[in-house]
Short mmCIF file of C-alpha atoms in Angstrom, two decimals:
data_model
loop_
_atom_site.label_atom_id
_atom_site.label_comp_id
_atom_site.label_asym_id
_atom_site.label_seq_id
_atom_site.Cartn_x
_atom_site.Cartn_y
_atom_site.Cartn_z
CA MET X 1 -53.41 201.51 327.75
CA GLN X 2 -54.04 202.21 324.09
CA ILE X 3 -57.37 201.91 322.31
CA HIS X 4 -58.66 202.08 318.73
CA VAL X 5 -60.69 205.25 318.14
CA VAL X 6 -62.58 206.51 315.08
CA LYS X 7 -60.21 208.95 313.36
CA SER X 8 -62.40 209.85 310.41
CA LYS X 9 -65.73 208.99 308.87
CA ILE X 10 -67.21 209.79 305.48
CA HIS X 11 -70.91 209.18 305.92
CA ARG X 12 -73.22 208.00 303.13
CA VAL X 13 -71.34 208.26 299.85
CA LYS X 14 -72.49 206.47 296.70
CA VAL X 15 -70.33 203.97 294.84
CA THR X 16 -69.45 205.45 291.46
CA GLY X 17 -67.60 202.40 290.15
CA ALA X 18 -66.28 198.91 290.80
CA ASP X 19 -63.19 197.70 288.95
CA LEU X 20 -62.57 194.00 289.51
CA ASN X 21 -59.42 194.00 287.36
CA TYR X 22 -57.57 196.59 289.45
CA ILE X 23 -54.97 195.39 291.97
CA GLY X 24 -57.00 196.47 295.01
CA SER X 25 -58.10 199.36 297.22
CA ILE X 26 -60.76 202.07 297.25
CA THR X 27 -60.38 205.19 295.13
CA ILE X 28 -61.69 208.24 297.01
CA ASP X 29 -61.99 211.81 295.68
CA GLU X 30 -58.84 213.49 297.03
CA ASP X 31 -60.91 216.44 298.35
CA LEU X 32 -62.82 213.99 300.57
CA MET X 33 -59.57 212.34 301.67
CA ASP X 34 -58.09 215.70 302.67
CA ALA X 35 -61.20 216.84 304.53
CA ALA X 36 -61.36 213.53 306.42
CA ASN X 37 -57.60 213.43 307.12
CA ILE X 38 -57.22 210.14 305.24
CA VAL X 39 -53.78 209.58 303.74
CA GLU X 40 -52.87 207.54 300.69
CA GLY X 41 -52.41 203.90 301.67
CA GLU X 42 -54.31 204.22 304.94
CA LYS X 43 -56.52 201.30 305.97
CA VAL X 44 -60.21 202.06 305.47
CA GLN X 45 -63.18 200.10 306.80
CA ILE X 46 -66.08 200.08 304.35
CA VAL X 47 -69.65 199.52 305.52
CA ASN X 48 -72.16 198.90 302.73
CA ASN X 49 -75.61 200.12 303.80
CA ASN X 50 -77.28 198.29 300.91
CA ASN X 51 -76.13 194.75 301.63
CA GLY X 52 -74.54 194.81 305.10
CA GLU X 53 -71.04 193.92 303.84
CA ARG X 54 -68.09 195.15 305.87
CA LEU X 55 -64.58 195.01 304.50
CA GLU X 56 -61.19 196.64 304.83
CA THR X 57 -58.83 197.90 302.15
CA TYR X 58 -56.57 200.91 301.66
CA ALA X 59 -57.22 204.37 300.23
CA ILE X 60 -55.88 205.77 296.98
CA PRO X 61 -56.66 209.32 295.82
CA GLY X 62 -59.05 209.93 292.99
CA PRO X 63 -59.46 213.12 290.95
CA ARG X 64 -60.35 216.18 293.01
CA ASN X 65 -63.94 217.41 292.93
CA SER X 66 -64.99 214.25 291.07
CA GLY X 67 -67.02 212.57 293.81
CA GLU X 68 -65.30 209.33 292.84
CA ILE X 69 -65.81 206.35 295.15
CA CYS X 70 -64.60 203.25 293.34
CA LEU X 71 -63.97 199.82 294.86
CA ASN X 72 -61.11 198.02 293.17
CA GLY X 73 -59.97 194.40 292.99
CA ALA X 74 -61.78 191.75 295.02
CA ALA X 75 -63.69 194.45 296.95
CA ALA X 76 -65.53 195.25 293.71
CA ARG X 77 -67.53 192.04 294.27
CA LYS X 78 -68.91 193.44 297.53
CA VAL X 79 -70.59 196.54 296.05
CA ALA X 80 -72.74 197.70 293.16
CA LYS X 81 -72.68 201.11 291.53
CA GLY X 82 -75.07 203.32 293.49
CA ASP X 83 -74.66 201.46 296.82
CA VAL X 84 -74.41 203.78 299.83
CA LEU X 85 -71.27 203.38 301.93
CA ILE X 86 -69.82 204.62 305.19
CA LEU X 87 -66.02 204.89 305.16
CA ILE X 88 -64.23 204.76 308.53
CA THR X 89 -60.60 205.01 309.60
CA TYR X 90 -59.23 204.41 313.08
CA ALA X 91 -56.25 205.56 315.14
CA ILE X 92 -54.54 203.93 318.10
CA MET X 93 -53.98 206.32 320.99
CA ASP X 94 -53.62 206.51 324.73
CA ILE X 95 -56.93 206.50 326.54
CA ASP X 96 -56.35 210.01 327.93
CA GLU X 97 -55.65 211.35 324.43
CA ALA X 98 -58.72 209.53 323.10
CA LYS X 99 -60.99 211.24 325.63
CA ASN X 100 -60.23 214.62 324.05
CA PHE X 101 -59.81 213.57 320.43
CA LYS X 102 -62.36 214.82 317.87
CA PRO X 103 -62.65 212.77 314.68
CA ALA X 104 -63.19 214.30 311.25
CA ILE X 105 -66.75 213.37 310.29
CA LEU X 106 -68.01 214.34 306.84
CA PHE X 107 -71.51 214.37 305.41
CA PRO X 108 -71.03 214.90 301.65
CA ASN X 109 -73.90 215.57 299.27
CA GLU X 110 -75.56 212.18 298.85
CA GLU X 111 -76.29 212.73 295.17
CA ASN X 112 -72.77 213.55 293.95
CA ASN X 113 -70.44 212.78 296.92
CA LEU X 114 -69.11 216.36 296.90
CA LEU X 115 -68.53 218.62 299.88
CA GLU X 116 -70.93 221.54 299.96
#
């Protein structure tokens, strides 16, 4: 049996921008992506703490040490600058592997989205 398991979580980051005219995706500071083991193009679930929206898109790297969290394309309609998000990725694995797996869970600085 295989199950979906949380692979990584970036907890409580603020939206720094929303670009409706971009093709799509979420731009994430590449330092955060690396620390959370998120790869370019990986599916990301986005939970908006301000309005309850949940959506999925894919990750693209933003400038390092920028704190950038920008929703692009149609997803830009689901957030406002300053909204607080939780970003989650999942992996599919065997149940025995899942029992011992430890996800990467980050708690960046809530004011600037940077790792301390």
